[in-house]
PDB file of N, CA and C in Angstrom:
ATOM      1  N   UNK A  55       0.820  -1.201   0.000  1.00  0.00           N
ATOM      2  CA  UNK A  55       0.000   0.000   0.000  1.00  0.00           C
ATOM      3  C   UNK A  55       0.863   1.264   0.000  1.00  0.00           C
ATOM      4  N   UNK A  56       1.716   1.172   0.560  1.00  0.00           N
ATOM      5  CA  UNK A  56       2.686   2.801   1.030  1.00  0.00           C
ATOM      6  C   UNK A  56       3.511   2.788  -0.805  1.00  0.00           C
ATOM      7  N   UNK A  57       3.405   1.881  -0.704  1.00  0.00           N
ATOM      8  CA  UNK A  57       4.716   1.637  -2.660  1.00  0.00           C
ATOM      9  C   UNK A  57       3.093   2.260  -3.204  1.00  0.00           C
ATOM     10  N   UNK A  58       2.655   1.629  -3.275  1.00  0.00           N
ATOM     11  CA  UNK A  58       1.159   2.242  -4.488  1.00  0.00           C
ATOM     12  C   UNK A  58       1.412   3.462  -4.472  1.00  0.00           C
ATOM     13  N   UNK A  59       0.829   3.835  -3.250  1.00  0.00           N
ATOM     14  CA  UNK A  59       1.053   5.377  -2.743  1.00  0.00           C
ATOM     15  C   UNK A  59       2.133   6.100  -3.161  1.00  0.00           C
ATOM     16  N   UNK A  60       2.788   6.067  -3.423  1.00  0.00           N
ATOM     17  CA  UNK A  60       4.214   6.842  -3.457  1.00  0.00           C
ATOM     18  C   UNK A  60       3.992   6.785  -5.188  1.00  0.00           C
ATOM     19  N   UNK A  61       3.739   5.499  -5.543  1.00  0.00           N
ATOM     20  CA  UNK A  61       3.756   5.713  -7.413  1.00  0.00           C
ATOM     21  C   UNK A  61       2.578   6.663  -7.545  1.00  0.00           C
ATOM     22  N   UNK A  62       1.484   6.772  -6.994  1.00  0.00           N
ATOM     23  CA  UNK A  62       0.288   7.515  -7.533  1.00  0.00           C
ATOM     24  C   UNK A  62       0.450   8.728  -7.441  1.00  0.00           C
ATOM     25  N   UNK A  63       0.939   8.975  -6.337  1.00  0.00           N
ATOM     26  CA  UNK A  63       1.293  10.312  -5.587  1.00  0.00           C
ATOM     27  C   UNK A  63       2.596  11.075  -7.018  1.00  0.00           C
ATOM     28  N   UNK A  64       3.596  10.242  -7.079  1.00  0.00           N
ATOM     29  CA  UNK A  64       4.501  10.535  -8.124  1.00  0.00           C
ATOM     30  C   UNK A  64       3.905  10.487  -9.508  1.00  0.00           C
ATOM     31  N   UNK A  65       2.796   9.550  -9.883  1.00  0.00           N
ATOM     32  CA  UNK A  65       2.039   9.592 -11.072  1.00  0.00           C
ATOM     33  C   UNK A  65       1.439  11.208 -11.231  1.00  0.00           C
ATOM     34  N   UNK A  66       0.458  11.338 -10.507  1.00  0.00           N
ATOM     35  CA  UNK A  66       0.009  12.403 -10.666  1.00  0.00           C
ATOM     36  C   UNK A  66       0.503  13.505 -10.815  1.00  0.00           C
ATOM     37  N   UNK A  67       1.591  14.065  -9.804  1.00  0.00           N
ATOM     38  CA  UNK A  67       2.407  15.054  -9.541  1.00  0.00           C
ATOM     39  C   UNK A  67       2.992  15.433 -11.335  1.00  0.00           C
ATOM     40  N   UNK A  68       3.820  14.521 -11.743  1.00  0.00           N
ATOM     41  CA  UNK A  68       4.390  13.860 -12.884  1.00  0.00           C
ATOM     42  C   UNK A  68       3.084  15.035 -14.253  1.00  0.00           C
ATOM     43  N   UNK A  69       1.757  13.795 -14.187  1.00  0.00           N
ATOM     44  CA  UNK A  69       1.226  13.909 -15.058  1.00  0.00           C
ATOM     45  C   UNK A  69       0.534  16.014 -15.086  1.00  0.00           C
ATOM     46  N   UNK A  70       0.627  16.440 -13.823  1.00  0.00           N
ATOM     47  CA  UNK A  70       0.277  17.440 -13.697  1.00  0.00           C
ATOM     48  C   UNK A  70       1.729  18.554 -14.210  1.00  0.00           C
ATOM     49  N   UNK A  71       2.473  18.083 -13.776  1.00  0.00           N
ATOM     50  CA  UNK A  71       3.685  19.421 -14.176  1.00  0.00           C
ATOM     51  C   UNK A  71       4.104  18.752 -15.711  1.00  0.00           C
ATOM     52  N   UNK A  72       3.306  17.691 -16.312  1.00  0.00           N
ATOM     53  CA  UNK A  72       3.896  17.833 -17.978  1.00  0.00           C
ATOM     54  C   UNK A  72       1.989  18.187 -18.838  1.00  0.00           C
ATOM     55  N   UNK A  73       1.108  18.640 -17.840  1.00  0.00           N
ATOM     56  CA  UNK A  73      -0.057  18.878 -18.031  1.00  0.00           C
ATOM     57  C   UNK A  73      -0.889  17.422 -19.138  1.00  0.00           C
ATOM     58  N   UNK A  74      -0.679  16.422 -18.596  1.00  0.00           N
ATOM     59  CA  UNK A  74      -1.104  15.262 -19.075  1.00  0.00           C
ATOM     60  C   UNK A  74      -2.263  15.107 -18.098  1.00  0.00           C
ATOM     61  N   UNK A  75      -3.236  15.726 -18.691  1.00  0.00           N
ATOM     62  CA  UNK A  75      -4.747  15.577 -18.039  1.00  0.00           C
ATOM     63  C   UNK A  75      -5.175  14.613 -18.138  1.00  0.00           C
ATOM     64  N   UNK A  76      -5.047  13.526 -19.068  1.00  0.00           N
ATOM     65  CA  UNK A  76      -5.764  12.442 -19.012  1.00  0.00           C
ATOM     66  C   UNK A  76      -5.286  11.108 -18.550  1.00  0.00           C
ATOM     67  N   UNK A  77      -3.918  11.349 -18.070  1.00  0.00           N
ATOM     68  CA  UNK A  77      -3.077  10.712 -17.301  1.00  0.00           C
ATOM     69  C   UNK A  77      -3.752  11.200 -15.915  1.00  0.00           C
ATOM     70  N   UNK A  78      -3.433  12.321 -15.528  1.00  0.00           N
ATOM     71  CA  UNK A  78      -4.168  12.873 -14.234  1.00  0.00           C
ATOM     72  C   UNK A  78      -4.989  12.125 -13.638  1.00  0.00           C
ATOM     73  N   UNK A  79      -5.936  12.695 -14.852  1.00  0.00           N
ATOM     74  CA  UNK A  79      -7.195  11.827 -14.201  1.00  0.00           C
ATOM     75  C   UNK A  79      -7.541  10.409 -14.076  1.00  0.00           C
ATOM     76  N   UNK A  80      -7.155   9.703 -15.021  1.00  0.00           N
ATOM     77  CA  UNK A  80      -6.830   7.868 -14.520  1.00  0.00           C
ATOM     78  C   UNK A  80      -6.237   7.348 -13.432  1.00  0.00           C
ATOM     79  N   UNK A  81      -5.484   8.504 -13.207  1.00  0.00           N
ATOM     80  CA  UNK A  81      -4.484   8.030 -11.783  1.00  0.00           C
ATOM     81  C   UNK A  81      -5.425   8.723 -10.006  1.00  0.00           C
ATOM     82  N   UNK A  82      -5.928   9.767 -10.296  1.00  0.00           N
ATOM     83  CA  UNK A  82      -6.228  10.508  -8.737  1.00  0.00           C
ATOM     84  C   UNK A  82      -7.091   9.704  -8.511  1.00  0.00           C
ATOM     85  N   UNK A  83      -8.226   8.751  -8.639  1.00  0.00           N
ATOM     86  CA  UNK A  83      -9.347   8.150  -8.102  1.00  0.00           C
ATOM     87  C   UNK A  83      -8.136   7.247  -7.118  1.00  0.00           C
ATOM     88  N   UNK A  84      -6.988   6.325  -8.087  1.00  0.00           N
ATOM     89  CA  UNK A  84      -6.167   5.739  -7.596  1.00  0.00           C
ATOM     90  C   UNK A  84      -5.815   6.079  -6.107  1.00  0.00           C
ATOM     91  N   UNK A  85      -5.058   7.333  -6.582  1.00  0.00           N
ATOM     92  CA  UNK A  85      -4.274   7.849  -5.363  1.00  0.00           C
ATOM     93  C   UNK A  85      -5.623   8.434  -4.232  1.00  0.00           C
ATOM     94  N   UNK A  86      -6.600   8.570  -4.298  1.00  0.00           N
ATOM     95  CA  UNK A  86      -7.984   9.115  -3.653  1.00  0.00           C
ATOM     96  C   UNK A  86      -8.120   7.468  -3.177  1.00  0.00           C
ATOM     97  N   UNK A  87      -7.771   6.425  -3.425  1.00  0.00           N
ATOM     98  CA  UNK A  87      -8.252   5.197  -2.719  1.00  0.00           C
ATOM     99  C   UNK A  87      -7.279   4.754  -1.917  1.00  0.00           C
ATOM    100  N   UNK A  88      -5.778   5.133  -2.280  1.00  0.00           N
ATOM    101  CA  UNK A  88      -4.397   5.173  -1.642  1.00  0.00           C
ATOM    102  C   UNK A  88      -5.000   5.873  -0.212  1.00  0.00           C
ATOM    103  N   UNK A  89      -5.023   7.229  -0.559  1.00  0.00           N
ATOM    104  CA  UNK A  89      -5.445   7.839   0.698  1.00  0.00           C
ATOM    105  C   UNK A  89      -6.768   7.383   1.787  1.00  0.00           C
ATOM    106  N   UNK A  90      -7.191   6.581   1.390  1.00  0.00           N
ATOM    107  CA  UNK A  90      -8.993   6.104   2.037  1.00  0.00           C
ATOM    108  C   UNK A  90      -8.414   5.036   2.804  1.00  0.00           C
ATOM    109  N   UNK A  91      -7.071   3.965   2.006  1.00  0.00           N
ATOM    110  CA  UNK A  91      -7.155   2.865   2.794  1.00  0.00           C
ATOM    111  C   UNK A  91      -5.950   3.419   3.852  1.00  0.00           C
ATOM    112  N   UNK A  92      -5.592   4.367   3.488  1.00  0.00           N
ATOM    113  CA  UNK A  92      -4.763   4.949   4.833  1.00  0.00           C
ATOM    114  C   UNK A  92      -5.550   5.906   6.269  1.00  0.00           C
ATOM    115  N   UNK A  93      -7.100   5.756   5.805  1.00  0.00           N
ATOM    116  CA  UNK A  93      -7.930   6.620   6.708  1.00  0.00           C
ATOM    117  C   UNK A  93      -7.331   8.057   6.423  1.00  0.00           C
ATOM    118  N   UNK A  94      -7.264   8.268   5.598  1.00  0.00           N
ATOM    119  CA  UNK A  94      -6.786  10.410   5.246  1.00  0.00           C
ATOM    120  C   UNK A  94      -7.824  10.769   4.478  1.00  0.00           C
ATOM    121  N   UNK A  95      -9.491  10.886   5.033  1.00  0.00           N
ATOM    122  CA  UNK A  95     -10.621  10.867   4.170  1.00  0.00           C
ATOM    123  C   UNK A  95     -10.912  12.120   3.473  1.00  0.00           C
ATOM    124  N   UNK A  96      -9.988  13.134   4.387  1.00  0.00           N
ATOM    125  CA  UNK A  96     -10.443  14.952   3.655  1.00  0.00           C
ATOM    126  C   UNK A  96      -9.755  14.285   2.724  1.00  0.00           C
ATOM    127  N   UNK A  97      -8.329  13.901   2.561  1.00  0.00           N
ATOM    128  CA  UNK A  97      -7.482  13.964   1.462  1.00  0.00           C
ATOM    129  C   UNK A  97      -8.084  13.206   0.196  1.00  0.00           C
ATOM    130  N   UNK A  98      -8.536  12.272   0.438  1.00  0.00           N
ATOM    131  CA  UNK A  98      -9.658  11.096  -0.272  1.00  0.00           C
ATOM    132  C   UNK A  98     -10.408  11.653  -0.914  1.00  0.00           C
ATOM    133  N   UNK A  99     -11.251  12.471  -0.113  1.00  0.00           N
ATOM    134  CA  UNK A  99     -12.658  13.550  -0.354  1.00  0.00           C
ATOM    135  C   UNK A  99     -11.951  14.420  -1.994  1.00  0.00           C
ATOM    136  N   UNK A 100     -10.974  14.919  -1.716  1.00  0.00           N
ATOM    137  CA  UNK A 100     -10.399  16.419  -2.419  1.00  0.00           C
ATOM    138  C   UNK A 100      -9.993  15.663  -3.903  1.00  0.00           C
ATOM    139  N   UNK A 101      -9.502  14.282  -3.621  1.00  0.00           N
ATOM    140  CA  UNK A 101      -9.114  13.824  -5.111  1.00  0.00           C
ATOM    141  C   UNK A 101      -9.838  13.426  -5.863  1.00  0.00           C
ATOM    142  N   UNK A 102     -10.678  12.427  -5.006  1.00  0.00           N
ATOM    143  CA  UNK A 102     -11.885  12.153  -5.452  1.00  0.00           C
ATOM    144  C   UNK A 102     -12.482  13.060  -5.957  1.00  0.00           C
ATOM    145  N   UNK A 103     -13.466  13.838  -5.764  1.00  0.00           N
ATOM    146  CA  UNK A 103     -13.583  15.202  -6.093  1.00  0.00           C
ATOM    147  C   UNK A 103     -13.154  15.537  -7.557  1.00  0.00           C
ATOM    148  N   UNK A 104     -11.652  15.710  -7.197  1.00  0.00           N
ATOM    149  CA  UNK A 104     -11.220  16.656  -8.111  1.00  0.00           C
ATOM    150  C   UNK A 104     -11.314  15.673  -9.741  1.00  0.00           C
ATOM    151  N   UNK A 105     -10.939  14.325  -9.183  1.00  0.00           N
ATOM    152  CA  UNK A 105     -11.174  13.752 -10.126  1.00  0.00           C
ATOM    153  C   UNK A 105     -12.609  13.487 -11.139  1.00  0.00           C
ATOM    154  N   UNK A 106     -13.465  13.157 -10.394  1.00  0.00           N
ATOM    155  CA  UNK A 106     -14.930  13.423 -10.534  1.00  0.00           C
ATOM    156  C   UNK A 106     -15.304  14.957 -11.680  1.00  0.00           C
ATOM    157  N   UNK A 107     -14.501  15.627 -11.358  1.00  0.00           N
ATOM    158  CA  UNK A 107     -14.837  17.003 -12.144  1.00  0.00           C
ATOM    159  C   UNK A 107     -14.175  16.876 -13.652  1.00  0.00           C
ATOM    160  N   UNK A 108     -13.076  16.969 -13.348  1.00  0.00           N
ATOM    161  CA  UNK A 108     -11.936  16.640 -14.516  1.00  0.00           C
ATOM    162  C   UNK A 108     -12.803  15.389 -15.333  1.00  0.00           C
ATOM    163  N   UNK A 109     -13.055  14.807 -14.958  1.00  0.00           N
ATOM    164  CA  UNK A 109     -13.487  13.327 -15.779  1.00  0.00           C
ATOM    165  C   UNK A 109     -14.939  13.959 -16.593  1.00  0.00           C
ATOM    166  N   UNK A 110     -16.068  14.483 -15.738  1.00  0.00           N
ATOM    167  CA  UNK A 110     -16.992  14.656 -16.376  1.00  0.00           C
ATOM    168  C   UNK A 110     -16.519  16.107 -17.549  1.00  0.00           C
ATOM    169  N   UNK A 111     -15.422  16.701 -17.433  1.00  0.00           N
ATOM    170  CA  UNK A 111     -15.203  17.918 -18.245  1.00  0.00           C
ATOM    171  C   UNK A 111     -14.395  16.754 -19.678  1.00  0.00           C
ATOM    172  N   UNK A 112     -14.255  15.543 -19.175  1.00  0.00           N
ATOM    173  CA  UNK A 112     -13.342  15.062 -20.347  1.00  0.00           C
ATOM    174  C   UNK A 112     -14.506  14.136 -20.785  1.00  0.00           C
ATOM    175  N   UNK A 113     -15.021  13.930 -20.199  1.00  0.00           N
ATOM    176  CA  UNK A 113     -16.022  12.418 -20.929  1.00  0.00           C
ATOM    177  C   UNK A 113     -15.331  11.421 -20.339  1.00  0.00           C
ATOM    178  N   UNK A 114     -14.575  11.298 -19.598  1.00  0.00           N
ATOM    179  CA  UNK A 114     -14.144  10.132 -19.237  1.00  0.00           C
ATOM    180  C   UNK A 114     -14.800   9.219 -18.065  1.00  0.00           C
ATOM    181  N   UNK A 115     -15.889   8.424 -18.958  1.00  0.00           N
ATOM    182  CA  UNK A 115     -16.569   8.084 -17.900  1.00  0.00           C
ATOM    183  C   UNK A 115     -16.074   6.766 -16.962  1.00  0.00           C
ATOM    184  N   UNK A 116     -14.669   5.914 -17.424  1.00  0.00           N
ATOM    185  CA  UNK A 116     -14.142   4.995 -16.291  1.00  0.00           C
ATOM    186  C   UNK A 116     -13.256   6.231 -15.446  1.00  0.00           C
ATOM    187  N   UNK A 117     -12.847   7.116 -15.545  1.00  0.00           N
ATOM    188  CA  UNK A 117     -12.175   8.145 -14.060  1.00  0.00           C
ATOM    189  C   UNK A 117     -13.577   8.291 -13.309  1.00  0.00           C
ATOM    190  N   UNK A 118     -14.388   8.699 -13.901  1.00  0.00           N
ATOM    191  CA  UNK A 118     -15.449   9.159 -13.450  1.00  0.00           C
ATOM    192  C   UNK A 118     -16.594   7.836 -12.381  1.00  0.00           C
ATOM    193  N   UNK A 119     -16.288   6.995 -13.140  1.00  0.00           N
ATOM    194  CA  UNK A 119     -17.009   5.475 -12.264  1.00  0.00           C
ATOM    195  C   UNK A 119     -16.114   5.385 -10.982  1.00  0.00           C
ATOM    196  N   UNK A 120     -14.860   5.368 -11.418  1.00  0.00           N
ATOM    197  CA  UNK A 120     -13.612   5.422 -10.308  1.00  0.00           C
ATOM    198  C   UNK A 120     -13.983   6.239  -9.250  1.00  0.00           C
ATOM    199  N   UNK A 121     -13.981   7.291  -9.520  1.00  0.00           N
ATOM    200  CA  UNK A 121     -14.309   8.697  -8.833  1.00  0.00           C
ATOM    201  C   UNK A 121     -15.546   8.292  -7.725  1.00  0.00           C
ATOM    202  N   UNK A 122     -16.605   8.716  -8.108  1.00  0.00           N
ATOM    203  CA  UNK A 122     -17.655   7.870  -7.708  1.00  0.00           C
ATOM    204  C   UNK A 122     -17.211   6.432  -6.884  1.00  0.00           C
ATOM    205  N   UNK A 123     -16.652   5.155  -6.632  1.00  0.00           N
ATOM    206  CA  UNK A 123     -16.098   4.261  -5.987  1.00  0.00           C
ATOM    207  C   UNK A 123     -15.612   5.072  -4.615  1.00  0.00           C
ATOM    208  N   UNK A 124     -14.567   5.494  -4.991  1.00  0.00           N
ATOM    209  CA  UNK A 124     -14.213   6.214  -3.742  1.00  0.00           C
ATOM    210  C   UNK A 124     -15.203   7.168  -3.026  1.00  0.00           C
ATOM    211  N   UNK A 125     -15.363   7.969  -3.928  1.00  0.00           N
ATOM    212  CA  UNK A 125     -16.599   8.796  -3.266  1.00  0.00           C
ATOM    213  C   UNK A 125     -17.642   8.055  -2.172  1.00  0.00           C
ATOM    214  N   UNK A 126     -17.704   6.716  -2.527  1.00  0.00           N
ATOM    215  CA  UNK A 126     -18.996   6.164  -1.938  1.00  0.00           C
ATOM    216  C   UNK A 126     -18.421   5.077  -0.863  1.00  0.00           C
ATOM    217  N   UNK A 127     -16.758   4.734  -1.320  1.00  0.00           N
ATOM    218  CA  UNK A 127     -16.637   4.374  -0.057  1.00  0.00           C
ATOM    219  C   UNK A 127     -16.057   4.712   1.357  1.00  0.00           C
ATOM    220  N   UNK A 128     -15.877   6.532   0.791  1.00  0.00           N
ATOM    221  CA  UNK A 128     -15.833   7.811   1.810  1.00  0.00           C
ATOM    222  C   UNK A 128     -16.541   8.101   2.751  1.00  0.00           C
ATOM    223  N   UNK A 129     -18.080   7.868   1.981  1.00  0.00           N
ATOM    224  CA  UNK A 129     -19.068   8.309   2.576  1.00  0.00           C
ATOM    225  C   UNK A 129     -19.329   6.970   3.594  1.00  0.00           C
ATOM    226  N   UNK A 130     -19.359   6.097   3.131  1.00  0.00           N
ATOM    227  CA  UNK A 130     -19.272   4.613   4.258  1.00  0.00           C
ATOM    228  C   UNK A 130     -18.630   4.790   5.750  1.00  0.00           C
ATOM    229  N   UNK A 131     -17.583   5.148   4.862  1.00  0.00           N
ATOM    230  CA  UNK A 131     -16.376   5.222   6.153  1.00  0.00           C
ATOM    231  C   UNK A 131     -16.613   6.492   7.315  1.00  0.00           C
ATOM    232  N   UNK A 132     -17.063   7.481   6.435  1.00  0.00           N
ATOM    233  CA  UNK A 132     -17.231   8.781   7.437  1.00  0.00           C
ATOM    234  C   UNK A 132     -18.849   8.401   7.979  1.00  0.00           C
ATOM    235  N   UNK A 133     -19.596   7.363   7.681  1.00  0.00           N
ATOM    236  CA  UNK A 133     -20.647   6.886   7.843  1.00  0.00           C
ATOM    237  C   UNK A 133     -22.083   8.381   7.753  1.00  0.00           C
ATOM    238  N   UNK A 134     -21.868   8.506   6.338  1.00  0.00           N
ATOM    239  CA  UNK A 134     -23.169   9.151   5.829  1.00  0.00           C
ATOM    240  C   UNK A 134     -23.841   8.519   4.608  1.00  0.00           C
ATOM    241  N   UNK A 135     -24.589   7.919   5.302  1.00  0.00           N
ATOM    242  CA  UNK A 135     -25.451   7.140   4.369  1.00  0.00           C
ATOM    243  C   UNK A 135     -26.479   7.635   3.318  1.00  0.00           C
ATOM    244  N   UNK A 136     -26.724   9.077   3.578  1.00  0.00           N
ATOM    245  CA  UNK A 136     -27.280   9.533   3.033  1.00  0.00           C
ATOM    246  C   UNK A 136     -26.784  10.176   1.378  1.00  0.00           C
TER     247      UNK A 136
END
């Protein structure tokens, strides 16, 4: 888990300073689930998120299913069922 982490974390970073958006976004749901199974749920929340946005601005609807995954197993964890 901490190796995942460190590649996603470096994926993204990576795909953001050579502005490879669609790299970006395949990878943050990743690193947004990196962070969930480490219990860091704001951090989870924010990628998730961010990813979720980016995806629906691209059409990319597997970031976007991704996105959503985490999202929902955020909300589990922070236990809002609603």
């Amino acid at each position: 888990l901490q190796s995942a982490h460190r590649m996603f974390t470096a994926c993204v970073a990576l795909a953001r300073e050579r502005r490879l958006v669609r790299v970006e976004v395949s990878n943050l749901p990743m690193l947004a689930l990196t962070h969930l199974a480490r219990a860091e749920l704001p951090a989870a929340r924010t990628l998730a998120e961010q990813a979720k946005s980016i995806a629906r601005s691209l059409g990319d609807r597997r970031a976007d299913a991704l996105a959503d995954v985490a999202l929902a197993e955020i909300h589990v964890l922070a236990g809002q069922w609603n």
